[in-house]
């Protein structure tokens, strides 16, 4: 527990920031290492998520005071032990047996005002035993990027980790050039990953693996504890959560960019906003990452990659599912084989809502996407234009769209005004347009936070069209260079 003492009207007031727990380190030994954050010479709070702070039961004003800012860079109060978490992972399909928090620390777990256990986690807090030669630091731009994209995802209703704060450290970090250093405080349902299970399974310690699985059940899927096969049910529920999550990504035009197994959560939250971006013109082959030369994590590949990642989770759980390895593999395969159908049901339902249809119509939806691909139509703007009745103007050759629109009209509900209003509740006006993100981060790196806050305001309420934000609703000007992202977070 951390306490901040401050003066108010001549009285000394004790304000509790957080009451930390360390259940993961206690209940699953061997999967984390006690470690302290590096000292920070001159911490400066750049952005604080006050709404999230209140949700966590903290006083935003107290977090802005010097002791609160020190907490946000990992200067933990007495009695709190920060830890670096261990995990493995398949990175671009290649297994790496030891990854872990190379520049991150679990500050602790807190119960929010709804009674949910949440992790407070630091990024850029210095080298750990898992650093693999890195300096353990982070720069302002990538940390603000994660803050921005996470809040945009939350605004879209997509399960995600969130950012509580970004604090500049007052020191320089060296990449291609010297950059301002920063620490991000991230909030997650937990940081359990497929890679965490891979690490535990590779140890050969079945008791450790079982402790991890039991912890995941208790924290995320407590109903699985009563299932006839609790570990198979854990796998079933993780699979269901990830099927729903990836469908939401696809419906929003989101490209994660680095779907390694160490970036696949057990909770079903989106995690790690490094080389991610949102599509402008619809194209299933869209890739933004500078290192994804083969398109492994292209937009259109995301459902299949998630199923592949879940197969790696299944492999770790086989010894717990059944002592008979063949029976365990058969049971897990049956669950895994249901992933495509579960994903497709979520996608069909979501696309019907985006199109204002009275019932799901996969053929109609897929035919539209092919038209959009062929004519390079902007994915996000199209659906708002469709509800407004102006979508035809987005096609350079509108005749094929006219034929499609006639089919859609026959499939719509009778009350078209109500359908259009419902469409606007699921189709955003504002997403983090790539050129706007880069512009905001470039200026923030120079100390100009205004563009960042303006963009953050737009994408945090993405469905509400507001005057003065027109510049945030469209793609980059024609002829702009292709957008490229990097694994900077």
CSV table of C-alpha atoms in Angstrom, one decimal:
chain,number,residue,atom,x,y,z
A,1,UNK,CA,0.0,0.0,0.0
A,2,UNK,CA,1.3,3.5,-0.9
A,3,UNK,CA,0.3,6.6,1.0
A,4,UNK,CA,0.8,10.2,0.0
A,5,UNK,CA,0.7,12.9,2.6
A,6,UNK,CA,-0.3,16.4,1.3
A,7,UNK,CA,-1.5,19.7,2.8
A,8,UNK,CA,-5.1,20.8,2.3
A,9,UNK,CA,-6.5,23.9,4.0
A,10,UNK,CA,-3.9,23.6,6.8
A,11,UNK,CA,-4.7,20.0,7.5
A,12,UNK,CA,-2.6,16.9,6.8
A,13,UNK,CA,-4.6,14.5,4.7
A,14,UNK,CA,-3.5,10.9,4.0
A,15,UNK,CA,-4.6,9.7,0.6
A,16,UNK,CA,-4.4,6.0,-0.3
A,17,UNK,CA,-3.1,5.5,-3.9
A,18,UNK,CA,-3.4,1.8,-4.3
A,19,UNK,CA,-3.6,-1.3,-2.2
A,20,UNK,CA,-1.3,-3.8,-3.9
A,21,UNK,CA,-1.4,-7.5,-3.9
A,22,UNK,CA,1.0,-10.0,-5.3
A,23,UNK,CA,-1.1,-13.1,-5.8
A,24,UNK,CA,0.6,-14.2,-9.0
A,25,UNK,CA,4.1,-14.3,-7.5
A,26,UNK,CA,2.8,-16.0,-4.4
A,27,UNK,CA,0.6,-18.6,-6.1
A,28,UNK,CA,2.7,-19.4,-9.1
A,29,UNK,CA,6.3,-19.4,-7.9
A,30,UNK,CA,9.1,-19.8,-10.5
A,31,UNK,CA,7.4,-17.6,-13.2
A,32,UNK,CA,8.6,-14.2,-12.0
A,33,UNK,CA,11.7,-12.7,-10.5
A,34,UNK,CA,11.8,-9.9,-7.9
A,35,UNK,CA,13.3,-6.8,-9.5
A,36,UNK,CA,13.5,-3.1,-9.0
A,37,UNK,CA,12.9,-0.3,-11.5
A,38,UNK,CA,15.8,1.8,-12.6
A,39,UNK,CA,16.1,5.2,-10.9
A,40,UNK,CA,14.5,8.1,-12.9
A,41,UNK,CA,16.4,11.4,-12.8
A,42,UNK,CA,13.6,13.9,-13.5
A,43,UNK,CA,10.1,12.3,-13.8
A,44,UNK,CA,7.5,14.5,-15.6
A,45,UNK,CA,3.9,13.3,-16.0
A,46,UNK,CA,2.9,13.7,-19.6
A,47,UNK,CA,-0.5,12.2,-19.6
A,48,UNK,CA,-2.7,10.7,-16.9
A,49,UNK,CA,-5.9,8.7,-17.5
A,50,UNK,CA,-8.0,10.2,-14.8
A,51,UNK,CA,-11.1,8.2,-15.6
A,52,UNK,CA,-9.1,4.9,-15.4
A,53,UNK,CA,-7.5,6.1,-12.2
A,54,UNK,CA,-10.8,6.6,-10.6
A,55,UNK,CA,-12.0,3.2,-11.9
A,56,UNK,CA,-9.0,1.7,-10.1
A,57,UNK,CA,-10.0,3.5,-6.9
A,58,UNK,CA,-7.2,6.0,-6.9
A,59,UNK,CA,-7.3,9.8,-6.5
A,60,UNK,CA,-6.0,11.4,-9.8
A,61,UNK,CA,-4.9,14.5,-7.9
A,62,UNK,CA,-2.7,12.4,-5.7
A,63,UNK,CA,-1.2,10.6,-8.7
A,64,UNK,CA,-0.2,14.0,-10.0
A,65,UNK,CA,1.8,14.8,-6.9
A,66,UNK,CA,5.5,14.0,-6.8
A,67,UNK,CA,5.1,10.8,-4.8
A,68,UNK,CA,2.4,9.6,-7.1
A,69,UNK,CA,4.5,10.3,-10.2
A,70,UNK,CA,7.4,8.4,-8.6
A,71,UNK,CA,5.1,5.4,-8.1
A,72,UNK,CA,4.2,5.6,-11.8
A,73,UNK,CA,7.9,5.1,-12.8
A,74,UNK,CA,8.3,2.1,-10.4
A,75,UNK,CA,9.6,3.7,-7.2
A,76,UNK,CA,7.5,1.3,-5.2
A,77,UNK,CA,6.6,2.1,-1.6
A,78,UNK,CA,8.0,0.0,1.3
A,79,UNK,CA,6.5,-3.5,1.4
A,80,UNK,CA,5.7,-3.7,-2.3
A,81,UNK,CA,7.9,-6.0,-4.4
A,82,UNK,CA,7.9,-5.5,-8.1
A,83,UNK,CA,8.6,-8.5,-10.3
A,84,UNK,CA,9.6,-9.3,-13.9
A,85,UNK,CA,7.5,-12.0,-15.4
A,86,UNK,CA,8.9,-15.0,-17.3
A,87,UNK,CA,7.4,-16.3,-20.5
A,88,UNK,CA,8.4,-18.0,-23.8
A,89,UNK,CA,6.9,-17.5,-27.2
A,90,UNK,CA,6.7,-18.2,-30.9
A,91,UNK,CA,7.9,-15.0,-32.6
A,92,UNK,CA,7.0,-15.0,-36.3
A,93,UNK,CA,6.6,-18.8,-35.9
A,94,UNK,CA,10.0,-19.4,-34.4
A,95,UNK,CA,10.0,-20.7,-30.8
A,96,UNK,CA,12.1,-18.7,-28.3
A,97,UNK,CA,12.3,-20.6,-24.9
A,98,UNK,CA,13.1,-17.5,-22.8
A,99,UNK,CA,11.6,-14.1,-23.4
A,100,UNK,CA,10.0,-12.4,-20.3
A,101,UNK,CA,9.7,-8.8,-19.2
A,102,UNK,CA,13.0,-7.4,-20.6
A,103,UNK,CA,12.1,-3.8,-19.8
A,104,UNK,CA,8.9,-4.2,-17.8
A,105,UNK,CA,7.8,-4.9,-14.3
A,106,UNK,CA,4.6,-5.9,-12.6
A,107,UNK,CA,4.1,-3.1,-10.1
A,108,UNK,CA,1.3,-5.0,-8.4
A,109,UNK,CA,-2.3,-6.1,-8.6
A,110,UNK,CA,-5.2,-4.0,-7.4
A,111,UNK,CA,-9.0,-4.5,-7.0
A,112,UNK,CA,-10.9,-1.8,-8.9
A,113,UNK,CA,-14.2,-0.3,-7.9
A,114,UNK,CA,-16.1,-3.1,-9.6
A,115,UNK,CA,-14.2,-5.8,-7.6
A,116,UNK,CA,-12.1,-6.9,-10.6
A,117,UNK,CA,-8.4,-7.7,-10.1
A,118,UNK,CA,-6.2,-5.7,-12.4
A,119,UNK,CA,-2.5,-5.7,-13.0
A,120,UNK,CA,-0.5,-2.4,-12.9
A,121,UNK,CA,2.5,-3.0,-15.2
A,122,UNK,CA,5.4,-0.7,-16.2
A,123,UNK,CA,7.1,-0.5,-19.6
A,124,UNK,CA,10.5,1.2,-20.0
A,125,UNK,CA,11.4,0.8,-16.3
A,126,UNK,CA,15.0,-0.5,-17.0
A,127,UNK,CA,16.8,-3.7,-17.7
A,128,UNK,CA,15.8,-7.0,-16.0
A,129,UNK,CA,17.2,-10.5,-16.2
A,130,UNK,CA,15.2,-11.1,-19.3
A,131,UNK,CA,16.5,-8.0,-21.2
A,132,UNK,CA,18.5,-10.0,-23.8
A,133,UNK,CA,21.0,-7.2,-24.4
A,134,UNK,CA,18.6,-4.3,-24.5
A,135,UNK,CA,18.9,-1.2,-22.4
A,136,UNK,CA,15.5,-1.7,-20.7
A,137,UNK,CA,14.3,1.8,-21.5
A,138,UNK,CA,11.5,3.2,-23.7
A,139,UNK,CA,11.0,6.4,-25.6
A,140,UNK,CA,8.2,9.0,-25.3
A,141,UNK,CA,6.8,8.4,-28.8
A,142,UNK,CA,6.1,4.6,-28.6
A,143,UNK,CA,4.7,4.9,-25.0
A,144,UNK,CA,2.3,7.6,-26.1
A,145,UNK,CA,1.4,5.5,-29.1
A,146,UNK,CA,0.4,2.6,-26.8
A,147,UNK,CA,-1.6,4.9,-24.6
A,148,UNK,CA,-3.4,6.4,-27.7
A,149,UNK,CA,-4.2,3.1,-29.5
A,150,UNK,CA,-5.3,1.4,-26.3
A,151,UNK,CA,-7.8,4.2,-25.5
A,152,UNK,CA,-9.0,4.1,-29.1
A,153,UNK,CA,-9.6,0.3,-28.8
A,154,UNK,CA,-11.5,0.8,-25.5
A,155,UNK,CA,-13.6,3.5,-27.2
A,156,UNK,CA,-14.5,1.0,-29.9
A,157,UNK,CA,-15.6,-1.5,-27.3
A,158,UNK,CA,-12.8,-3.9,-28.1
A,159,UNK,CA,-11.3,-5.8,-25.1
A,160,UNK,CA,-7.9,-4.3,-24.4
A,161,UNK,CA,-5.2,-3.4,-22.0
A,162,UNK,CA,-5.3,0.3,-21.1
A,163,UNK,CA,-2.8,2.9,-20.2
A,164,UNK,CA,-2.9,4.7,-16.9
A,165,UNK,CA,-0.1,7.2,-17.5
A,166,UNK,CA,3.0,8.1,-19.4
A,167,UNK,CA,5.9,9.7,-17.5
A,168,UNK,CA,8.9,11.3,-19.2
A,169,UNK,CA,12.1,10.2,-17.3
A,170,UNK,CA,14.3,13.2,-18.0
A,171,UNK,CA,16.9,11.0,-19.7
A,172,UNK,CA,17.8,10.1,-23.2
A,173,UNK,CA,17.5,6.7,-24.8
A,174,UNK,CA,19.5,5.9,-27.9
A,175,UNK,CA,17.9,4.2,-30.9
A,176,UNK,CA,18.8,5.5,-34.3
A,177,UNK,CA,19.2,8.8,-32.5
A,178,UNK,CA,18.8,10.2,-29.0
A,179,UNK,CA,15.1,10.3,-27.8
A,180,UNK,CA,13.3,11.4,-24.7
A,181,UNK,CA,12.9,8.5,-22.3
A,182,UNK,CA,9.5,7.5,-20.8
A,183,UNK,CA,7.8,4.9,-18.7
A,184,UNK,CA,4.2,3.7,-19.4
A,185,UNK,CA,1.9,2.3,-16.7
A,186,UNK,CA,-0.3,-0.3,-18.3
A,187,UNK,CA,-3.5,-1.8,-16.8
A,188,UNK,CA,-4.6,-5.3,-17.7
A,189,UNK,CA,-6.9,-8.0,-16.5
A,190,UNK,CA,-3.7,-9.9,-16.2
A,191,UNK,CA,-0.5,-10.5,-18.1
A,192,UNK,CA,-0.9,-14.2,-18.5
A,193,UNK,CA,-0.1,-15.2,-22.1
A,194,UNK,CA,0.1,-18.3,-24.2
A,195,UNK,CA,3.8,-17.7,-23.9
A,196,UNK,CA,3.5,-18.0,-20.1
A,197,UNK,CA,2.1,-21.5,-20.4
A,198,UNK,CA,4.8,-22.4,-23.0
A,199,UNK,CA,7.4,-21.4,-20.5
A,200,UNK,CA,5.8,-23.3,-17.6
A,201,UNK,CA,5.3,-26.4,-19.8
A,202,UNK,CA,8.9,-26.3,-21.0
A,203,UNK,CA,10.2,-26.4,-17.5
A,204,UNK,CA,8.9,-30.0,-17.2
A,205,UNK,CA,7.5,-29.2,-13.8
A,206,UNK,CA,3.9,-30.4,-14.0
A,207,UNK,CA,3.0,-28.9,-10.6
A,208,UNK,CA,4.1,-25.5,-11.8
A,209,UNK,CA,2.0,-25.8,-14.9
A,210,UNK,CA,-1.0,-26.9,-12.9
A,211,UNK,CA,-0.5,-24.0,-10.5
A,212,UNK,CA,-0.5,-21.6,-13.5
A,213,UNK,CA,-3.6,-23.2,-15.0
A,214,UNK,CA,-5.4,-23.1,-11.7
A,215,UNK,CA,-4.5,-19.5,-11.2
A,216,UNK,CA,-5.8,-18.6,-14.7
A,217,UNK,CA,-9.0,-20.4,-13.9
A,218,UNK,CA,-9.5,-18.6,-10.6
A,219,UNK,CA,-8.7,-15.2,-12.0
A,220,UNK,CA,-10.4,-15.3,-15.4
A,221,UNK,CA,-12.7,-18.3,-15.8
A,222,UNK,CA,-13.8,-19.4,-12.3
A,223,UNK,CA,-16.8,-21.4,-13.7
A,224,UNK,CA,-14.3,-23.8,-15.3
A,225,UNK,CA,-13.3,-25.0,-11.8
A,226,UNK,CA,-16.6,-26.9,-11.7
A,227,UNK,CA,-16.3,-28.4,-15.2
A,228,UNK,CA,-15.8,-32.2,-15.5
A,229,UNK,CA,-12.4,-31.4,-17.2
A,230,UNK,CA,-11.4,-28.1,-15.8
A,231,UNK,CA,-8.3,-27.7,-17.9
A,232,UNK,CA,-10.1,-28.6,-21.1
A,233,UNK,CA,-12.8,-26.0,-20.2
A,234,UNK,CA,-10.1,-23.4,-19.6
A,235,UNK,CA,-8.8,-24.0,-23.1
A,236,UNK,CA,-12.4,-23.9,-24.4
A,237,UNK,CA,-13.0,-20.5,-22.8
A,238,UNK,CA,-9.8,-19.0,-23.9
A,239,UNK,CA,-10.6,-20.1,-27.4
A,240,UNK,CA,-14.0,-18.6,-27.3
A,241,UNK,CA,-12.6,-15.3,-25.9
A,242,UNK,CA,-10.0,-15.0,-28.6
A,243,UNK,CA,-12.5,-15.9,-31.4
A,244,UNK,CA,-14.7,-13.0,-30.3
A,245,UNK,CA,-11.6,-10.7,-29.9
A,246,UNK,CA,-10.2,-11.3,-33.4
A,247,UNK,CA,-13.7,-10.8,-35.0
A,248,UNK,CA,-13.8,-7.4,-33.3
A,249,UNK,CA,-10.4,-6.6,-34.8
A,250,UNK,CA,-11.5,-7.5,-38.2
A,251,UNK,CA,-14.7,-5.6,-38.0
A,252,UNK,CA,-12.8,-2.5,-37.0
A,253,UNK,CA,-10.1,-2.8,-39.7
A,254,UNK,CA,-7.4,-3.3,-37.0
A,255,UNK,CA,-4.0,-4.9,-37.8
A,256,UNK,CA,-2.2,-6.1,-34.7
A,257,UNK,CA,1.0,-6.6,-36.5
A,258,UNK,CA,2.9,-8.8,-34.1
A,259,UNK,CA,0.6,-11.8,-33.1
A,260,UNK,CA,3.3,-13.8,-31.4
A,261,UNK,CA,2.2,-16.2,-28.8
A,262,UNK,CA,3.8,-14.0,-26.1
A,263,UNK,CA,1.3,-11.3,-27.3
A,264,UNK,CA,-1.8,-13.5,-27.0
A,265,UNK,CA,-3.5,-13.1,-23.7
A,266,UNK,CA,-5.4,-15.8,-21.7
A,267,UNK,CA,-8.0,-13.1,-20.7
A,268,UNK,CA,-8.9,-12.2,-24.3
A,269,UNK,CA,-7.6,-8.7,-24.1
A,270,UNK,CA,-5.6,-7.1,-26.9
A,271,UNK,CA,-2.0,-6.5,-25.7
A,272,UNK,CA,1.1,-4.9,-27.2
A,273,UNK,CA,0.6,-1.9,-29.5
A,274,UNK,CA,3.9,-1.9,-31.3
A,275,UNK,CA,3.6,-2.3,-35.1
A,276,UNK,CA,-0.2,-2.1,-35.1
A,277,UNK,CA,-2.4,0.2,-37.2
A,278,UNK,CA,-5.8,0.6,-38.8
A,279,UNK,CA,-6.4,0.1,-42.5
A,280,UNK,CA,-7.4,2.9,-44.7
A,281,UNK,CA,-8.4,1.3,-48.0
A,282,UNK,CA,-9.7,-2.2,-47.6
A,283,UNK,CA,-7.2,-4.9,-48.5
A,284,UNK,CA,-6.8,-8.3,-46.7
A,285,UNK,CA,-3.1,-8.2,-47.6
A,286,UNK,CA,-2.5,-5.1,-45.5
A,287,UNK,CA,0.7,-5.2,-43.5
A,288,UNK,CA,2.3,-2.2,-41.6
A,289,UNK,CA,5.1,-3.9,-39.7
A,290,UNK,CA,8.6,-3.1,-41.0
A,291,UNK,CA,9.8,-6.7,-40.2
A,292,UNK,CA,6.8,-8.7,-41.5
A,293,UNK,CA,8.2,-9.2,-44.9
A,294,UNK,CA,6.2,-12.3,-45.7
A,295,UNK,CA,2.9,-10.9,-44.5
A,296,UNK,CA,2.5,-13.6,-41.7
A,297,UNK,CA,0.5,-11.1,-39.6
A,298,UNK,CA,-1.4,-9.4,-42.5
A,299,UNK,CA,-4.9,-8.2,-41.7
A,300,UNK,CA,-6.6,-11.1,-43.5
A,301,UNK,CA,-4.4,-13.7,-41.8
A,302,UNK,CA,-5.3,-12.8,-38.3
A,303,UNK,CA,-8.0,-15.4,-37.6
A,304,UNK,CA,-5.9,-18.3,-38.8
A,305,UNK,CA,-2.9,-17.0,-36.9
A,306,UNK,CA,-4.9,-16.8,-33.7
A,307,UNK,CA,-6.1,-20.4,-34.2
A,308,UNK,CA,-2.4,-21.4,-34.7
A,309,UNK,CA,-1.5,-19.6,-31.4
A,310,UNK,CA,-4.3,-21.4,-29.6
A,311,UNK,CA,-2.9,-24.7,-30.9
A,312,UNK,CA,0.3,-23.9,-29.1
A,313,UNK,CA,-1.6,-23.3,-25.9
A,314,UNK,CA,-3.4,-26.6,-26.3
A,315,UNK,CA,0.0,-28.4,-26.5
A,316,UNK,CA,1.0,-27.0,-23.1
A,317,UNK,CA,-2.3,-28.1,-21.5
A,318,UNK,CA,-2.3,-31.7,-22.8
A,319,UNK,CA,-0.6,-33.3,-19.7
A,320,UNK,CA,-3.3,-31.6,-17.5
A,321,UNK,CA,-6.3,-32.5,-19.8
A,322,UNK,CA,-5.8,-36.3,-19.7
A,323,UNK,CA,-3.1,-38.7,-18.6
A,324,UNK,CA,-3.7,-40.5,-21.9
A,325,UNK,CA,-1.9,-38.3,-24.4
A,326,UNK,CA,-4.0,-39.4,-27.4
A,327,UNK,CA,-7.3,-38.8,-25.5
A,328,UNK,CA,-6.0,-35.3,-24.5
A,329,UNK,CA,-5.0,-34.4,-28.0
A,330,UNK,CA,-8.4,-35.6,-29.4
A,331,UNK,CA,-10.3,-33.5,-26.8
A,332,UNK,CA,-8.2,-30.4,-27.4
A,333,UNK,CA,-8.4,-30.8,-31.2
A,334,UNK,CA,-12.2,-30.9,-31.0
A,335,UNK,CA,-12.2,-27.6,-29.1
A,336,UNK,CA,-9.7,-26.0,-31.5
A,337,UNK,CA,-11.6,-27.1,-34.5
A,338,UNK,CA,-14.6,-25.1,-33.3
A,339,UNK,CA,-12.6,-21.8,-33.5
A,340,UNK,CA,-13.3,-21.0,-37.2
A,341,UNK,CA,-17.0,-21.4,-36.7
A,342,UNK,CA,-17.0,-19.3,-33.5
A,343,UNK,CA,-15.0,-16.6,-35.2
A,344,UNK,CA,-17.3,-16.6,-38.2
A,345,UNK,CA,-20.5,-16.3,-36.1
A,346,UNK,CA,-19.1,-13.3,-34.4
A,347,UNK,CA,-18.0,-11.8,-37.7
A,348,UNK,CA,-21.3,-12.5,-39.4
A,349,UNK,CA,-23.2,-10.9,-36.5
A,350,UNK,CA,-21.0,-7.9,-36.4
A,351,UNK,CA,-21.0,-7.3,-40.2
A,352,UNK,CA,-24.8,-7.5,-40.3
A,353,UNK,CA,-24.9,-4.8,-37.7
A,354,UNK,CA,-22.4,-2.7,-39.6
A,355,UNK,CA,-24.5,-3.0,-42.8
A,356,UNK,CA,-27.9,-2.5,-41.1
A,357,UNK,CA,-29.3,-5.8,-42.2
A,358,UNK,CA,-32.3,-7.5,-40.7
A,359,UNK,CA,-30.4,-10.8,-40.6
A,360,UNK,CA,-26.9,-12.1,-41.2
A,361,UNK,CA,-25.9,-12.4,-44.9
A,362,UNK,CA,-22.3,-13.6,-45.3
A,363,UNK,CA,-22.4,-13.7,-49.1
A,364,UNK,CA,-23.7,-10.1,-49.3
A,365,UNK,CA,-20.9,-8.9,-46.9
A,366,UNK,CA,-18.1,-10.8,-48.7
A,367,UNK,CA,-19.3,-9.5,-52.1
A,368,UNK,CA,-19.1,-5.9,-50.7
A,369,UNK,CA,-15.6,-6.4,-49.4
A,370,UNK,CA,-14.4,-7.7,-52.8
A,371,UNK,CA,-15.9,-4.5,-54.4
A,372,UNK,CA,-14.1,-2.4,-51.8
A,373,UNK,CA,-10.8,-4.2,-52.4
A,374,UNK,CA,-11.0,-3.9,-56.1
A,375,UNK,CA,-11.7,-0.1,-56.0
A,376,UNK,CA,-9.6,0.7,-52.9
A,377,UNK,CA,-12.5,2.1,-50.9
A,378,UNK,CA,-11.7,3.4,-47.4
A,379,UNK,CA,-12.9,0.8,-44.9
A,380,UNK,CA,-14.0,3.0,-42.0
A,381,UNK,CA,-15.5,5.9,-44.0
A,382,UNK,CA,-17.6,3.5,-46.2
A,383,UNK,CA,-19.9,2.3,-43.4
A,384,UNK,CA,-20.7,5.8,-42.2
A,385,UNK,CA,-21.3,6.9,-45.8
A,386,UNK,CA,-23.6,3.9,-46.2
A,387,UNK,CA,-25.8,4.9,-43.4
A,388,UNK,CA,-25.8,8.5,-44.7
A,389,UNK,CA,-26.8,7.4,-48.2
A,390,UNK,CA,-23.6,8.7,-49.8
A,391,UNK,CA,-21.5,5.5,-50.2
A,392,UNK,CA,-21.9,5.5,-54.0
A,393,UNK,CA,-19.6,8.5,-54.4
A,394,UNK,CA,-16.7,6.4,-52.9
A,395,UNK,CA,-16.5,4.1,-55.9
A,396,UNK,CA,-14.7,5.2,-59.1
A,397,UNK,CA,-16.9,2.7,-61.0
A,398,UNK,CA,-20.2,2.8,-59.1
A,399,UNK,CA,-22.3,0.4,-61.3
A,400,UNK,CA,-21.1,-2.8,-59.4
A,401,UNK,CA,-21.9,-1.0,-56.1
A,402,UNK,CA,-25.4,-0.1,-57.4
A,403,UNK,CA,-26.1,-3.8,-58.0
A,404,UNK,CA,-24.9,-4.7,-54.6
A,405,UNK,CA,-26.9,-1.9,-53.0
A,406,UNK,CA,-30.1,-3.2,-54.6
A,407,UNK,CA,-29.5,-6.6,-52.9
A,408,UNK,CA,-28.8,-4.9,-49.6
A,409,UNK,CA,-32.0,-2.9,-49.8
A,410,UNK,CA,-34.0,-6.1,-50.1
A,411,UNK,CA,-32.2,-7.5,-47.0
A,412,UNK,CA,-32.8,-4.4,-44.7
A,413,UNK,CA,-35.3,-3.9,-42.0
A,414,UNK,CA,-38.4,-1.9,-43.0
A,415,UNK,CA,-37.5,1.0,-40.7
A,416,UNK,CA,-34.4,2.3,-42.6
A,417,UNK,CA,-34.0,5.4,-40.4
A,418,UNK,CA,-33.8,3.2,-37.3
A,419,UNK,CA,-31.3,1.0,-39.2
A,420,UNK,CA,-29.1,3.9,-40.1
A,421,UNK,CA,-29.1,5.1,-36.5
A,422,UNK,CA,-28.2,1.6,-35.3
A,423,UNK,CA,-25.3,1.5,-37.9
A,424,UNK,CA,-23.9,4.7,-36.5
A,425,UNK,CA,-23.7,3.2,-33.1
A,426,UNK,CA,-21.3,0.5,-34.3
A,427,UNK,CA,-19.5,2.2,-37.2
A,428,UNK,CA,-16.9,4.8,-36.0
A,429,UNK,CA,-16.3,8.2,-37.4
A,430,UNK,CA,-12.8,8.4,-35.9
A,431,UNK,CA,-10.1,5.9,-35.7
A,432,UNK,CA,-6.4,6.5,-35.1
A,433,UNK,CA,-5.6,7.4,-38.7
A,434,UNK,CA,-2.0,6.6,-39.3
A,435,UNK,CA,-0.8,10.0,-40.5
A,436,UNK,CA,-2.5,11.7,-37.6
A,437,UNK,CA,-0.9,9.4,-35.1
A,438,UNK,CA,2.5,10.0,-36.5
A,439,UNK,CA,2.0,13.7,-36.6
A,440,UNK,CA,0.8,13.8,-32.9
A,441,UNK,CA,3.7,11.6,-31.7
A,442,UNK,CA,6.3,13.6,-33.6
A,443,UNK,CA,5.1,16.8,-32.0
A,444,UNK,CA,4.8,15.2,-28.6
A,445,UNK,CA,8.4,14.1,-28.8
A,446,UNK,CA,9.3,17.8,-29.2
A,447,UNK,CA,7.2,18.6,-26.1
A,448,UNK,CA,4.0,19.7,-27.9
A,449,UNK,CA,1.2,17.7,-26.4
A,450,UNK,CA,-1.8,19.6,-27.9
A,451,UNK,CA,-2.1,17.5,-31.1
A,452,UNK,CA,-1.9,14.3,-29.0
A,453,UNK,CA,-4.7,15.3,-26.7
A,454,UNK,CA,-6.9,16.5,-29.6
A,455,UNK,CA,-6.5,13.1,-31.3
A,456,UNK,CA,-7.0,11.3,-28.1
A,457,UNK,CA,-10.3,13.1,-27.6
A,458,UNK,CA,-11.5,12.2,-31.1
A,459,UNK,CA,-10.7,8.5,-30.9
A,460,UNK,CA,-11.9,8.0,-27.3
A,461,UNK,CA,-15.4,8.8,-28.5
A,462,UNK,CA,-15.3,7.4,-32.0
A,463,UNK,CA,-19.0,7.1,-32.8
A,464,UNK,CA,-19.9,10.7,-32.0
A,465,UNK,CA,-19.4,13.0,-35.0
A,466,UNK,CA,-18.4,16.4,-33.7
A,467,UNK,CA,-17.8,19.7,-35.4
A,468,UNK,CA,-14.2,20.8,-35.6
A,469,UNK,CA,-12.8,17.2,-35.9
A,470,UNK,CA,-13.3,16.8,-39.6
A,471,UNK,CA,-9.6,16.4,-40.2
A,472,UNK,CA,-9.6,13.3,-38.1
A,473,UNK,CA,-12.2,11.4,-40.1
A,474,UNK,CA,-10.3,10.8,-43.3
A,475,UNK,CA,-7.2,8.9,-44.6
A,476,UNK,CA,-3.8,10.4,-45.6
A,477,UNK,CA,-3.8,12.6,-48.7
A,478,UNK,CA,-3.5,10.7,-52.0
A,479,UNK,CA,0.1,10.1,-53.0
A,480,UNK,CA,1.3,9.8,-49.4
A,481,UNK,CA,4.0,7.2,-48.7
A,482,UNK,CA,2.8,3.8,-47.4
A,483,UNK,CA,2.6,3.7,-43.6
A,484,UNK,CA,5.2,1.7,-41.8
A,485,UNK,CA,5.3,0.7,-38.1
A,486,UNK,CA,8.0,-0.6,-35.9
A,487,UNK,CA,8.3,-2.8,-32.8
A,488,UNK,CA,9.0,0.2,-30.7
A,489,UNK,CA,6.8,-0.4,-27.7
